[in-house]
Structures are given as C-alpha cells and as structure tokens.
PQR file of N, CA, C, O and H, with PARSE charges and radii, in Angstrom:
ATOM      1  N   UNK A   1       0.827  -1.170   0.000 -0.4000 1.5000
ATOM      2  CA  UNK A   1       0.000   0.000   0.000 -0.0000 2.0000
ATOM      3  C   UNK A   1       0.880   1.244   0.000  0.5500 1.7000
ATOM      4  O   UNK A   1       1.999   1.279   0.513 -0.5500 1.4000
ATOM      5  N   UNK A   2       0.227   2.362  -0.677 -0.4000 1.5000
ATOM      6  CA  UNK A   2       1.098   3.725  -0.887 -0.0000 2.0000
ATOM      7  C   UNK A   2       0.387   4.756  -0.512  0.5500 1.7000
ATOM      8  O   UNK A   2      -0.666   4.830  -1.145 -0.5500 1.4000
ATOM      9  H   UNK A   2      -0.682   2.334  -1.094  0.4000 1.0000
ATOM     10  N   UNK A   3       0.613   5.970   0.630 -0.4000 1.5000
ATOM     11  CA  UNK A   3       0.063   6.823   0.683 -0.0000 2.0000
ATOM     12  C   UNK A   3       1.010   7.801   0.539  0.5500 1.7000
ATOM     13  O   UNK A   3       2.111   7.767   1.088 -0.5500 1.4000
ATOM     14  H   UNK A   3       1.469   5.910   1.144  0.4000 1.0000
ATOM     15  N   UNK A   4       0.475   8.984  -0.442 -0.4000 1.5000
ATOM     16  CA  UNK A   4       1.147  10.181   0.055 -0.0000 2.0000
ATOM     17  C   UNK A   4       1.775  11.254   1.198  0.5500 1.7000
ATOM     18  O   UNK A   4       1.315  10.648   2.166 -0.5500 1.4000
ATOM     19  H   UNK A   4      -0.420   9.011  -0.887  0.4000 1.0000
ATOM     20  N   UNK A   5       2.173  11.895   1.539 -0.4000 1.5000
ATOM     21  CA  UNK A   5       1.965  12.301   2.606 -0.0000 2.0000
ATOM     22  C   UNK A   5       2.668  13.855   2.646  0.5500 1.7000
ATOM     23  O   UNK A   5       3.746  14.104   2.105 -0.5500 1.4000
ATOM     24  H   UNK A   5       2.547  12.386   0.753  0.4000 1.0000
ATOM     25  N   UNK A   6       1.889  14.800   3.353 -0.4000 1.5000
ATOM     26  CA  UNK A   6       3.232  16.127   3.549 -0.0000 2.0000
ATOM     27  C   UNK A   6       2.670  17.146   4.545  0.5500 1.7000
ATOM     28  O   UNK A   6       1.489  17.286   4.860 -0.5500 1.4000
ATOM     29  H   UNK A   6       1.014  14.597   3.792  0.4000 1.0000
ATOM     30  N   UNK A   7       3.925  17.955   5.063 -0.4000 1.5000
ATOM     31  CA  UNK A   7       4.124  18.435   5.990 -0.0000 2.0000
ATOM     32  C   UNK A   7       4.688  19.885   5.688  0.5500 1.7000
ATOM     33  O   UNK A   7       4.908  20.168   4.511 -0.5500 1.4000
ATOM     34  H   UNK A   7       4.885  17.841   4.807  0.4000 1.0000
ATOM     35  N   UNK A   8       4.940  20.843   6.704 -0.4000 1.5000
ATOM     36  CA  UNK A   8       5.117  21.891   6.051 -0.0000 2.0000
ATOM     37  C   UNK A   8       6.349  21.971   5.637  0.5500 1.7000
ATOM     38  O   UNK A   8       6.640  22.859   4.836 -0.5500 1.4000
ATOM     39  H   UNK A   8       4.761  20.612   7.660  0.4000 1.0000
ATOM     40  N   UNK A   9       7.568  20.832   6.210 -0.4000 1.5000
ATOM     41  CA  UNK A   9       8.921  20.427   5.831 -0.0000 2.0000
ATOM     42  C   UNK A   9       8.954  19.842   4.709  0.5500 1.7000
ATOM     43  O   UNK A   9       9.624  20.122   3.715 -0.5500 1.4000
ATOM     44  H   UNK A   9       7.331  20.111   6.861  0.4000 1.0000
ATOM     45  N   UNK A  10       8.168  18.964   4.888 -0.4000 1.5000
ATOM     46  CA  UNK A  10       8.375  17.816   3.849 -0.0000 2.0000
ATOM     47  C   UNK A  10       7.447  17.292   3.140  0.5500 1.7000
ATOM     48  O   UNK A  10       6.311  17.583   3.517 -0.5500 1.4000
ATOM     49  H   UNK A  10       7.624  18.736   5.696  0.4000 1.0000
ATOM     50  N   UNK A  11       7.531  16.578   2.186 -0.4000 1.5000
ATOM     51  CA  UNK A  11       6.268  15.340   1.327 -0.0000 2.0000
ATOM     52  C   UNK A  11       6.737  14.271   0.926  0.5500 1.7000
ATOM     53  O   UNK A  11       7.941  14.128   0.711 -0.5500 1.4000
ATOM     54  H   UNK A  11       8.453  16.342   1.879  0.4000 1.0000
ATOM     55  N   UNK A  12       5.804  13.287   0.750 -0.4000 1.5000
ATOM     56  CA  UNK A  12       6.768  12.256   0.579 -0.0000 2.0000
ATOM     57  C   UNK A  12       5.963  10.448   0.892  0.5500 1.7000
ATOM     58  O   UNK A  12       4.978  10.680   1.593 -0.5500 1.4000
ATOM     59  H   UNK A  12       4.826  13.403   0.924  0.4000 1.0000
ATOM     60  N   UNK A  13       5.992   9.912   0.803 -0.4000 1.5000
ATOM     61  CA  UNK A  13       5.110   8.604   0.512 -0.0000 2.0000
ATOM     62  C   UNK A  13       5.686   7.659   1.801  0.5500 1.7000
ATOM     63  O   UNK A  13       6.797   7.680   2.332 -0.5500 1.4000
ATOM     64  H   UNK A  13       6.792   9.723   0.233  0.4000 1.0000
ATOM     65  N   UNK A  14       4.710   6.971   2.044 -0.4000 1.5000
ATOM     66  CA  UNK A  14       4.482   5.572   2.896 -0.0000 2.0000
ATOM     67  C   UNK A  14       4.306   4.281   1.976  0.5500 1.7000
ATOM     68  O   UNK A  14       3.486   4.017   1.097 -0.5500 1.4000
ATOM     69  H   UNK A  14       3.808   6.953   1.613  0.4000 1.0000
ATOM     70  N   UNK A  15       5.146   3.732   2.391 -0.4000 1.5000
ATOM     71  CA  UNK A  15       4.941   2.779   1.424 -0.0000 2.0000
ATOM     72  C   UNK A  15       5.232   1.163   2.883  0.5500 1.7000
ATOM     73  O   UNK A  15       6.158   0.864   3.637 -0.5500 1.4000
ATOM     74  H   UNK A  15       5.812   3.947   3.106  0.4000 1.0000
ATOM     75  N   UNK A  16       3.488   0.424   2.512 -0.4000 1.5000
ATOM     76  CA  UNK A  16       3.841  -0.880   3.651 -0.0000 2.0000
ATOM     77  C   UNK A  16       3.772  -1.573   2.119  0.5500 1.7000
ATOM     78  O   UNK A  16       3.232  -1.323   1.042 -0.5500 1.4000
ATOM     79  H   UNK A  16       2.735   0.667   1.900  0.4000 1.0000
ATOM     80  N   UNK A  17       4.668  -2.611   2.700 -0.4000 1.5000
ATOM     81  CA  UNK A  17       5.022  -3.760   1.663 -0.0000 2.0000
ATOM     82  C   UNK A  17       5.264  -5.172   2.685  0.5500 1.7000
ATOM     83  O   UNK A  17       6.163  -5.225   3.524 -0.5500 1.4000
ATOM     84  H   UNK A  17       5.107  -2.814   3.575  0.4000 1.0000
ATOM     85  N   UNK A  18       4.411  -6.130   2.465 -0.4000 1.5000
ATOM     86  CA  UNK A  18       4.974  -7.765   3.250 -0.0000 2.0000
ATOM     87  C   UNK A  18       4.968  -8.502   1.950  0.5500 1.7000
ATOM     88  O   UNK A  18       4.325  -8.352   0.910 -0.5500 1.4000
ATOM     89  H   UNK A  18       3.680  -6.087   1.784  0.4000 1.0000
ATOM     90  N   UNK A  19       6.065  -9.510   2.413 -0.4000 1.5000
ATOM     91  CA  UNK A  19       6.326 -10.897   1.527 -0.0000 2.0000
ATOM     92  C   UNK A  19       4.638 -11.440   1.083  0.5500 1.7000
ATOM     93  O   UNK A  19       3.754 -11.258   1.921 -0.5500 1.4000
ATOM     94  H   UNK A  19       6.587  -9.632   3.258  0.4000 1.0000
ATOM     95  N   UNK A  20       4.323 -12.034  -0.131 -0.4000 1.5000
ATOM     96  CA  UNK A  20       2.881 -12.199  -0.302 -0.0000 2.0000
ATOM     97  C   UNK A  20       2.454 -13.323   0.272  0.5500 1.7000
ATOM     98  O   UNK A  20       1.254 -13.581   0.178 -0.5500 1.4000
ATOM     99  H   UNK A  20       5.040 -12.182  -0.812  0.4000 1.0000
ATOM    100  N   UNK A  21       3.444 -14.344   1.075 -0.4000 1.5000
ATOM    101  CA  UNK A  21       2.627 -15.165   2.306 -0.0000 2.0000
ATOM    102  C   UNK A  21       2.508 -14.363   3.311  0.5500 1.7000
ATOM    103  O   UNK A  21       1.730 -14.881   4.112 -0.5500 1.4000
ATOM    104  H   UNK A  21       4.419 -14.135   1.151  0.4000 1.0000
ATOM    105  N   UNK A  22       2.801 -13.577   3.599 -0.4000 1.5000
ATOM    106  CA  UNK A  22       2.646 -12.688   5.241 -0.0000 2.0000
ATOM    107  C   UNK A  22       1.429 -12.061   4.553  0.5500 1.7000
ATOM    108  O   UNK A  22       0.404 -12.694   4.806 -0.5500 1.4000
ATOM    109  H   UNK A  22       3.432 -13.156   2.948  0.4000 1.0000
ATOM    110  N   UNK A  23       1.292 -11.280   3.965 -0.4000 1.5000
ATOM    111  CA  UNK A  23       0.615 -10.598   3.145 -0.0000 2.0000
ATOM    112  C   UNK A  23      -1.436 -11.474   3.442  0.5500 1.7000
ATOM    113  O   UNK A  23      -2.501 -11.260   4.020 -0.5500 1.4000
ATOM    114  H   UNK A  23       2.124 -10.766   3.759  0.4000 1.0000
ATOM    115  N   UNK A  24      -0.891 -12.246   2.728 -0.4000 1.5000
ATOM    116  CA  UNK A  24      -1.928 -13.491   2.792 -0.0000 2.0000
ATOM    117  C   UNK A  24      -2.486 -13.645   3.794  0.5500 1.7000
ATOM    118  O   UNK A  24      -3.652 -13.266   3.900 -0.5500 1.4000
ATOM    119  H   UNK A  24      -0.026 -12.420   2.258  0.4000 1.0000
ATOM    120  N   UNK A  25      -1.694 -14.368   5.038 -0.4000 1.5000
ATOM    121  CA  UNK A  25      -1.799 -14.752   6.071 -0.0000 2.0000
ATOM    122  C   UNK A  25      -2.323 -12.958   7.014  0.5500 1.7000
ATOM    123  O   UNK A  25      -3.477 -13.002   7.439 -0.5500 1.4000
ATOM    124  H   UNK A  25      -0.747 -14.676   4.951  0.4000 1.0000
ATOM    125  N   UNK A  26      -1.944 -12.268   7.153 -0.4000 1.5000
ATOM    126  CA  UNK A  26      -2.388 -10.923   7.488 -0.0000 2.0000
ATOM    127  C   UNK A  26      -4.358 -10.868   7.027  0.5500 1.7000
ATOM    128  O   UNK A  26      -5.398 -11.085   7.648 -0.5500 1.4000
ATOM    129  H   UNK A  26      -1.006 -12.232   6.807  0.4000 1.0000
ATOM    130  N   UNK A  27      -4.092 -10.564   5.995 -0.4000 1.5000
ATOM    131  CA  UNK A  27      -5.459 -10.306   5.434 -0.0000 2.0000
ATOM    132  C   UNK A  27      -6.715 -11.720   5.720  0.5500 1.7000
ATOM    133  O   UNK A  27      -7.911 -11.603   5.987 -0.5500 1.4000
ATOM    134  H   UNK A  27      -3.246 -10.388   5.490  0.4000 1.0000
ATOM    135  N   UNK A  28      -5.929 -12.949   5.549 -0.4000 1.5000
ATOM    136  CA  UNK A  28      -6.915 -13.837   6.053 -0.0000 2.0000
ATOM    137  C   UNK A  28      -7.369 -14.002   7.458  0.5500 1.7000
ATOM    138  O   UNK A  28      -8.258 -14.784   7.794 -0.5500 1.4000
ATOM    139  H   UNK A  28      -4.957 -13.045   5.332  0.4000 1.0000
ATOM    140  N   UNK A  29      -6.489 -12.963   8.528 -0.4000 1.5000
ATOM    141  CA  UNK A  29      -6.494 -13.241  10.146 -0.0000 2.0000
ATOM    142  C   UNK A  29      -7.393 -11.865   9.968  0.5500 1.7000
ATOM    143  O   UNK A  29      -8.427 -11.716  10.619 -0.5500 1.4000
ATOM    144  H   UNK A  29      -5.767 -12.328   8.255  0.4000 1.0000
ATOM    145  N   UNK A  30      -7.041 -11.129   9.275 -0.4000 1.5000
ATOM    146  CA  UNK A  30      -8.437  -9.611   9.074 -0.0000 2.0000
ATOM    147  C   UNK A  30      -9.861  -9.980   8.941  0.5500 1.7000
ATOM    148  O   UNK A  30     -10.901  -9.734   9.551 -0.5500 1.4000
ATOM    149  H   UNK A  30      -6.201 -11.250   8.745  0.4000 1.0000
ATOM    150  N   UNK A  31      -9.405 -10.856   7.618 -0.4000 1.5000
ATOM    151  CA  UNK A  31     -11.069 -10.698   7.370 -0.0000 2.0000
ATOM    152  C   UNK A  31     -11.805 -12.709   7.965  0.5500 1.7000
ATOM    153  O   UNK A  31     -12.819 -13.355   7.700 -0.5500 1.4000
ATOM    154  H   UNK A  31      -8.560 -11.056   7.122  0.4000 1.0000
ATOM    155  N   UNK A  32     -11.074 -12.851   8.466 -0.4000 1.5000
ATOM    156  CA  UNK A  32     -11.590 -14.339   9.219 -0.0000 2.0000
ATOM    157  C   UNK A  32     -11.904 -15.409   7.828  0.5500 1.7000
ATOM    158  O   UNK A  32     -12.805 -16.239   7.950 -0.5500 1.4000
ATOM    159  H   UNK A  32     -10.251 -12.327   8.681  0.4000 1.0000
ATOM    160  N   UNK A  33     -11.294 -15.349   6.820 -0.4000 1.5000
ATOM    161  CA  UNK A  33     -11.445 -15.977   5.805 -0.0000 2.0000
ATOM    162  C   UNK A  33      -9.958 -16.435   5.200  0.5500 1.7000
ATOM    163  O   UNK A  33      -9.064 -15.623   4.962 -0.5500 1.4000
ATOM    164  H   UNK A  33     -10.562 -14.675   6.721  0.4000 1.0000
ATOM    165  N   UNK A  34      -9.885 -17.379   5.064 -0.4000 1.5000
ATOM    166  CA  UNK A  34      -8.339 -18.516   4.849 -0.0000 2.0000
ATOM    167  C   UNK A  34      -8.114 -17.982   2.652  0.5500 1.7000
ATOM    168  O   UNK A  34      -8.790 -18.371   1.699 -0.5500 1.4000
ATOM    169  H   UNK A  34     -10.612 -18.039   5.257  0.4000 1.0000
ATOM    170  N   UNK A  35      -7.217 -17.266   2.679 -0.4000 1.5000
ATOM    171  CA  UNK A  35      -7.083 -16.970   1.653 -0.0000 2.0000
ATOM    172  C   UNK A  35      -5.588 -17.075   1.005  0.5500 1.7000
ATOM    173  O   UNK A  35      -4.549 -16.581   1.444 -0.5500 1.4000
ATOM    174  H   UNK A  35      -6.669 -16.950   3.453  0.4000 1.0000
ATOM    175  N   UNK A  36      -5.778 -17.842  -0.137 -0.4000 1.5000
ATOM    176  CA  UNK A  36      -4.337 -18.565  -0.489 -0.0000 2.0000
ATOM    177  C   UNK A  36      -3.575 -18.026  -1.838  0.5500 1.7000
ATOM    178  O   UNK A  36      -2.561 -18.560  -2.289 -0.5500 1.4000
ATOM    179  H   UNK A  36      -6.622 -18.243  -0.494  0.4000 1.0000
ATOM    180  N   UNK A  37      -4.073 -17.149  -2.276 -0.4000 1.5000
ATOM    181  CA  UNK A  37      -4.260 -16.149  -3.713 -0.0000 2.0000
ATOM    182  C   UNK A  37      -4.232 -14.486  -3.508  0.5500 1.7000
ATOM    183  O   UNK A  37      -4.819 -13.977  -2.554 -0.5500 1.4000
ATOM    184  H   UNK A  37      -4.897 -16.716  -1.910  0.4000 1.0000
ATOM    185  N   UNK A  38      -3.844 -14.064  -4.027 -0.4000 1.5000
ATOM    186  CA  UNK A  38      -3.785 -12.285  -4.121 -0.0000 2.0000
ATOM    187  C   UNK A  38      -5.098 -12.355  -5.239  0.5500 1.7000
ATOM    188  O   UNK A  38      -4.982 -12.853  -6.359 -0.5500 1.4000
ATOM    189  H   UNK A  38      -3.368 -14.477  -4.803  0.4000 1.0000
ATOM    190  N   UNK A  39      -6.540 -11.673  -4.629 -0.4000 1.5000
ATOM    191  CA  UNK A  39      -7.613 -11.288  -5.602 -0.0000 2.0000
ATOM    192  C   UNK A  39      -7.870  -9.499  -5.265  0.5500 1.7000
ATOM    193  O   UNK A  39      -7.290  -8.793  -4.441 -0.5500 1.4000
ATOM    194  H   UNK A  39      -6.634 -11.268  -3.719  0.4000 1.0000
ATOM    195  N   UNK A  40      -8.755  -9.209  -6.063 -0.4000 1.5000
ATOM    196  CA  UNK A  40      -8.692  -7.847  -6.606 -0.0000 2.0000
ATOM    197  C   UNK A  40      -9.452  -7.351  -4.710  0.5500 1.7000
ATOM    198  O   UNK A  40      -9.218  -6.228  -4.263 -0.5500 1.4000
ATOM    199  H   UNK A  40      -9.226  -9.783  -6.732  0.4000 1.0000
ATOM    200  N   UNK A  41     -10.389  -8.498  -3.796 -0.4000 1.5000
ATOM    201  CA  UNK A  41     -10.982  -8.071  -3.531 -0.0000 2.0000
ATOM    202  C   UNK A  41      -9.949  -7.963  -2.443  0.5500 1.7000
ATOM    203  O   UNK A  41     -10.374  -7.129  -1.644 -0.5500 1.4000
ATOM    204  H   UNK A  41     -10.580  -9.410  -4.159  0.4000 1.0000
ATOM    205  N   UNK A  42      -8.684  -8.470  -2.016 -0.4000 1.5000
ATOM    206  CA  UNK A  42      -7.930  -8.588  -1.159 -0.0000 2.0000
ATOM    207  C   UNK A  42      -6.985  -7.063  -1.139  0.5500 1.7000
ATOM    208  O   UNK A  42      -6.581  -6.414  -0.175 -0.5500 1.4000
ATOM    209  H   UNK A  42      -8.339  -9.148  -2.665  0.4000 1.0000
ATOM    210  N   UNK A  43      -6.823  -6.797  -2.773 -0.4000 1.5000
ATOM    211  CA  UNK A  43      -5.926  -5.801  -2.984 -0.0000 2.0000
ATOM    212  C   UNK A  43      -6.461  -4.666  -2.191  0.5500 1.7000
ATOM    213  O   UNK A  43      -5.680  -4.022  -1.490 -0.5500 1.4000
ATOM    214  H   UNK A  43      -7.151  -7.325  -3.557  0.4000 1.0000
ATOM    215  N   UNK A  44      -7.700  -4.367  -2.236 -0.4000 1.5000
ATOM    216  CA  UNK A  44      -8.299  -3.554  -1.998 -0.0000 2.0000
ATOM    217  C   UNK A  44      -7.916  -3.779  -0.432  0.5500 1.7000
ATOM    218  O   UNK A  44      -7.889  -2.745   0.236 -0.5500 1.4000
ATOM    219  H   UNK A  44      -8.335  -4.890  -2.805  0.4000 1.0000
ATOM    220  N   UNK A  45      -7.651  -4.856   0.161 -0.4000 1.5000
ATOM    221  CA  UNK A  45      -7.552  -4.904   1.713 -0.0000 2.0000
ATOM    222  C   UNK A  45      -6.225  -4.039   1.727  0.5500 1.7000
ATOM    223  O   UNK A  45      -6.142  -3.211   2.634 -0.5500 1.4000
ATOM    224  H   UNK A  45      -7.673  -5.696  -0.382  0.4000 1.0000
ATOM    225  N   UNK A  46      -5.500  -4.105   1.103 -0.4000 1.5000
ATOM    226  CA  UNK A  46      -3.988  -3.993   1.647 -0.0000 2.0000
ATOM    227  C   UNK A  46      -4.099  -2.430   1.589  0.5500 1.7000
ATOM    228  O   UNK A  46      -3.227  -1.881   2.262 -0.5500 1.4000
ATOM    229  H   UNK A  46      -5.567  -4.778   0.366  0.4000 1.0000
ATOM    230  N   UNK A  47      -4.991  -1.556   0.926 -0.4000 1.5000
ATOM    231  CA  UNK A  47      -5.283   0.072   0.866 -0.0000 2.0000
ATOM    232  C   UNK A  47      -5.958  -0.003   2.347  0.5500 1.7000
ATOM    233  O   UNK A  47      -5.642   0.787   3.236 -0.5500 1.4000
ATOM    234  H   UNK A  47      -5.699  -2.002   0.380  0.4000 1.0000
ATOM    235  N   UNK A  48      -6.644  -0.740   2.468 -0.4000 1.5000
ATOM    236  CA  UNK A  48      -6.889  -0.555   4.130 -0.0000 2.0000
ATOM    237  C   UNK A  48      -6.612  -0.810   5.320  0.5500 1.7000
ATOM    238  O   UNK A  48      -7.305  -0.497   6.288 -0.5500 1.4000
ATOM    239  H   UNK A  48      -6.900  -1.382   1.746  0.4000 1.0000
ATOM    240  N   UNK A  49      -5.359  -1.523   5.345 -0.4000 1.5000
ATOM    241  CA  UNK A  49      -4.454  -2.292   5.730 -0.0000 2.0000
ATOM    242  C   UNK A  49      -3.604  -0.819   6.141  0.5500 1.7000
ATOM    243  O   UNK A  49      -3.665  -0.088   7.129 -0.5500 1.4000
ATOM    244  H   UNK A  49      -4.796  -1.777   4.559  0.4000 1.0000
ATOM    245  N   UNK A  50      -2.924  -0.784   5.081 -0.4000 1.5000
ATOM    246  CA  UNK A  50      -2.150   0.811   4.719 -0.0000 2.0000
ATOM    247  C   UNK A  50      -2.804   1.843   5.771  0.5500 1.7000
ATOM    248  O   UNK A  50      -2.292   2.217   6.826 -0.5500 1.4000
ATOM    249  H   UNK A  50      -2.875  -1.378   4.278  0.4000 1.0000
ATOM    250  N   UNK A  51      -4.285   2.285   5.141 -0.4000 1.5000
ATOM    251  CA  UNK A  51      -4.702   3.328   5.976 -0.0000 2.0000
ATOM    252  C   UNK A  51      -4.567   3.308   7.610  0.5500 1.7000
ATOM    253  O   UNK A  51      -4.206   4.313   8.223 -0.5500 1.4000
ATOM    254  H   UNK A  51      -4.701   1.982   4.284  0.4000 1.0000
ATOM    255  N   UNK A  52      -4.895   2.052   8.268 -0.4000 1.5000
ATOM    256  CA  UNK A  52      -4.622   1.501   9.981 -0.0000 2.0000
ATOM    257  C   UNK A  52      -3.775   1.913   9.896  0.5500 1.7000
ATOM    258  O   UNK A  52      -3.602   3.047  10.344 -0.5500 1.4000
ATOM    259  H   UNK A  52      -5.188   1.236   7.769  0.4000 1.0000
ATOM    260  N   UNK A  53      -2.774   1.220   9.274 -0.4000 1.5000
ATOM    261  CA  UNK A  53      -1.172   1.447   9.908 -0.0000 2.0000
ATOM    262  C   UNK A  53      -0.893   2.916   9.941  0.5500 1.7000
ATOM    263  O   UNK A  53      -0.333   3.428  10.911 -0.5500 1.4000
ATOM    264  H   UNK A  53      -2.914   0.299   8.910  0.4000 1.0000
ATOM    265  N   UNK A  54      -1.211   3.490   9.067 -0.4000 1.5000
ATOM    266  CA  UNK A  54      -0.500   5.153   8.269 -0.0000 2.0000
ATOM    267  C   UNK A  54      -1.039   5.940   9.742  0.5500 1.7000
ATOM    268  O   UNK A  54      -0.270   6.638  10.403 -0.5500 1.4000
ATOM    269  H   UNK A  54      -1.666   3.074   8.279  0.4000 1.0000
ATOM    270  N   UNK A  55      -2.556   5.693  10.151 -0.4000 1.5000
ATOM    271  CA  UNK A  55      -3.099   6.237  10.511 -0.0000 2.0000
ATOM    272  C   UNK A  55      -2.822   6.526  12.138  0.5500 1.7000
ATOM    273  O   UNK A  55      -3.032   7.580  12.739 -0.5500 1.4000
ATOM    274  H   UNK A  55      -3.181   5.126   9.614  0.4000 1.0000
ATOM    275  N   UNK A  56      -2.386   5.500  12.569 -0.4000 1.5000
ATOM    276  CA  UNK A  56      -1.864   5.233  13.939 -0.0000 2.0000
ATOM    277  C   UNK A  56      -0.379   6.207  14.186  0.5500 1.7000
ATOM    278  O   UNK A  56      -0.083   6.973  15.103 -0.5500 1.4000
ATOM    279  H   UNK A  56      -2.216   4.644  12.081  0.4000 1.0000
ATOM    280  N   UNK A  57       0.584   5.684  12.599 -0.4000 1.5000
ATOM    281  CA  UNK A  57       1.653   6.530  12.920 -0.0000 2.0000
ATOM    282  C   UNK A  57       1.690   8.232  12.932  0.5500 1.7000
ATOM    283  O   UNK A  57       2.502   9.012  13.430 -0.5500 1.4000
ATOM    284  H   UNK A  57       0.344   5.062  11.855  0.4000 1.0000
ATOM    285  N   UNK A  58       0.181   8.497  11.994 -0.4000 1.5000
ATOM    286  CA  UNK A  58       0.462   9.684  12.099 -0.0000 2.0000
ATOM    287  C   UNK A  58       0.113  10.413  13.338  0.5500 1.7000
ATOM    288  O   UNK A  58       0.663  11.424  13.775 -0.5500 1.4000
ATOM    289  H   UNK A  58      -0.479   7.864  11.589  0.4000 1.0000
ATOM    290  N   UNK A  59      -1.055   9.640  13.927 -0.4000 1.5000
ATOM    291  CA  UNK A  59      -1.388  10.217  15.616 -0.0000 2.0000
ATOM    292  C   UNK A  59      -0.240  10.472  16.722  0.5500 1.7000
ATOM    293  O   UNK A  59      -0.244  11.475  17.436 -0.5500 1.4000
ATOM    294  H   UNK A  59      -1.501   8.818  13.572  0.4000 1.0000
ATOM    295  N   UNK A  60       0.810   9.394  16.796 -0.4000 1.5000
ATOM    296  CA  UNK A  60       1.952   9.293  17.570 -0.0000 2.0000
ATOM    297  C   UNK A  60       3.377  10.229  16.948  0.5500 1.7000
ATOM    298  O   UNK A  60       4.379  10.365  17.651 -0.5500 1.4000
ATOM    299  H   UNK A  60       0.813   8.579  16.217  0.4000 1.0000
ATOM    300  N   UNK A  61       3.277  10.817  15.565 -0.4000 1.5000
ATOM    301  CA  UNK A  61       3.982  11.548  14.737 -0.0000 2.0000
ATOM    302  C   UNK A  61       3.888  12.746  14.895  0.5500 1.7000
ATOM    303  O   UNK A  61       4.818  13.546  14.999 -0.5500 1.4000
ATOM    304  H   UNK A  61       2.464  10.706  14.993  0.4000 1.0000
ATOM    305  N   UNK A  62       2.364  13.031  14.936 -0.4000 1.5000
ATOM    306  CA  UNK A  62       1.756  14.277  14.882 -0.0000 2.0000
ATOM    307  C   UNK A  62       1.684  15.196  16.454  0.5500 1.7000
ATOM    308  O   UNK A  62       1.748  16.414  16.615 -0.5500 1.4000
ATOM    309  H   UNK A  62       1.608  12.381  14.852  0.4000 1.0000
ATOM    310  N   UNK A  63       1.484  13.768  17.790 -0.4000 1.5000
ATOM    311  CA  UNK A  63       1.364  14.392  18.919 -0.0000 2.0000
ATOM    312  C   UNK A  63       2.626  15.070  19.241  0.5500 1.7000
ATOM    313  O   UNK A  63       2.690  16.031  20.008 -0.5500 1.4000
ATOM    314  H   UNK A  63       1.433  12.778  17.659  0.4000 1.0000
ATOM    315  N   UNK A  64       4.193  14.248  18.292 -0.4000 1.5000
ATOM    316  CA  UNK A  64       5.383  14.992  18.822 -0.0000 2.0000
ATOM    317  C   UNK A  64       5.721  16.266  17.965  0.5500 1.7000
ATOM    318  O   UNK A  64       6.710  16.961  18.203 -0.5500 1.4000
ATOM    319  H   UNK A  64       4.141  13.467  17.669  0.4000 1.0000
ATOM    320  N   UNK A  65       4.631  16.581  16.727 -0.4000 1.5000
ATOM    321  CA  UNK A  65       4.520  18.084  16.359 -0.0000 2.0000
ATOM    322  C   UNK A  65       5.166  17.935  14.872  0.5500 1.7000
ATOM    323  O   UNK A  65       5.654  18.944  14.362 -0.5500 1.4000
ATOM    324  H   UNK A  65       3.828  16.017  16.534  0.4000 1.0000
ATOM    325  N   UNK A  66       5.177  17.034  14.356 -0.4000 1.5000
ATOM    326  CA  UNK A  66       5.233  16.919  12.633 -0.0000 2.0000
ATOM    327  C   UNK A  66       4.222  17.662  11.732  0.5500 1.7000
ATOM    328  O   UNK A  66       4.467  18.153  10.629 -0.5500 1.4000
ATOM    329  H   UNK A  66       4.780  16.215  14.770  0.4000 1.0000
ATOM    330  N   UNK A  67       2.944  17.660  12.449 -0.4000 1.5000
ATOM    331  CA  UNK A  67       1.933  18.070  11.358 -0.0000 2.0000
ATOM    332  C   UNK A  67       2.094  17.489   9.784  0.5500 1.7000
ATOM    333  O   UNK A  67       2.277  18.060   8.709 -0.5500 1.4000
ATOM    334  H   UNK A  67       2.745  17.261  13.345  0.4000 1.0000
ATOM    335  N   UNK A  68       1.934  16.030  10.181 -0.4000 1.5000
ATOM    336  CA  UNK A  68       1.437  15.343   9.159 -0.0000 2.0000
ATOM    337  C   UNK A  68       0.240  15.434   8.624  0.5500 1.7000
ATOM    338  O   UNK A  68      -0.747  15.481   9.358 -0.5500 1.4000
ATOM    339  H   UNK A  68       1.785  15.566  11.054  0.4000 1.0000
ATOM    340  N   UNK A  69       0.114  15.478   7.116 -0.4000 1.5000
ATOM    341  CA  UNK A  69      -1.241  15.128   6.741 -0.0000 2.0000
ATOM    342  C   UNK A  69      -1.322  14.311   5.495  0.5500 1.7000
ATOM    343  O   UNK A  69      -0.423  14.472   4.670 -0.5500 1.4000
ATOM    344  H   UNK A  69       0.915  15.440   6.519  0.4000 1.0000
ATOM    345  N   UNK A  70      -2.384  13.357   5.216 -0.4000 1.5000
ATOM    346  CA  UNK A  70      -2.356  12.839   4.451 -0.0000 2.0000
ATOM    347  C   UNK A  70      -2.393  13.819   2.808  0.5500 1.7000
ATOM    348  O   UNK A  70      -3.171  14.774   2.791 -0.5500 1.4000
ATOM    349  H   UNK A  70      -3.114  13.226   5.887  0.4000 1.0000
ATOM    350  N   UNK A  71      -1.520  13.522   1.463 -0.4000 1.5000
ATOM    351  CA  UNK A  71      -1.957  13.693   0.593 -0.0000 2.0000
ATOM    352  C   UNK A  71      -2.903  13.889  -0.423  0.5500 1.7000
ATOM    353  O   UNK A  71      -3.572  12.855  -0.422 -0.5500 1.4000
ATOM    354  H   UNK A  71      -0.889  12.747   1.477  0.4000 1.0000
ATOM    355  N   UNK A  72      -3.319  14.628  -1.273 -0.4000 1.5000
ATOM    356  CA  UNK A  72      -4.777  14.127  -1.968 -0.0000 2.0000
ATOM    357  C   UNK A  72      -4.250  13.797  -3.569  0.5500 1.7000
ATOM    358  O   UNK A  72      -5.051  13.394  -4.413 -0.5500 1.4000
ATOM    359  H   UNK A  72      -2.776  15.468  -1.274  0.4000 1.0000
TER
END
C-alpha cells in the first residue's frame, strides 16, 4: 500500500510492503477468511491495511509536532 503524505517540511510517501505469504496470512487473520491467492478483492484490503497502519503513525507523529497530513 502507498500513501502520500506532507508536511510543512516535507512530502513524501508511505509505502507498507509484506512478503505475499505474510501478506496473505495478514489479510486472512483480518477478514476471518483462509485466503491462499492475491484477488482484486484482497488488494483492496492492503489500501486498508495501509490506511490503519498510516493512521496510527500519524497520531503518535503528529502528537510529537510533525503536522502530518495525508496527501490528496
């Protein structure tokens, strides 16, 4: 997953990437469904996958005064 990202310093992308068995195994412990294939409907997990993660770091980023924000 890829998000943009910028600040009044900086801009600049997030990028989460796992091996596509972790990958797998991740998204099948998400959505409670045993999934052994990368499908379109999974891809779509890993953009939301992305957003959790992005989203957490930017709260703990932002409280120490980055003023992160997401890209459009």
């Amino acid at each position: 997953g890829v998000i943009g990202i910028v600040a009044d310093s900086f801009q600049g992308s997030v990028v989460i990437s796992f091996p596509q068995e972790t990958f797998l195994r991740v998204i099948s412990n998400m959505l409670g469904e045993e999934y052994t294939e990368i499908t379109q409907d999974i891809i779509d997990g890993a953009g939301e996958l992305t957003n959790m993660i992005f989203g957490n770091a930017k709260i703990v980023l932002n409280a120490k005064g980055y003023g992160i924000k997401t890209a459009i």
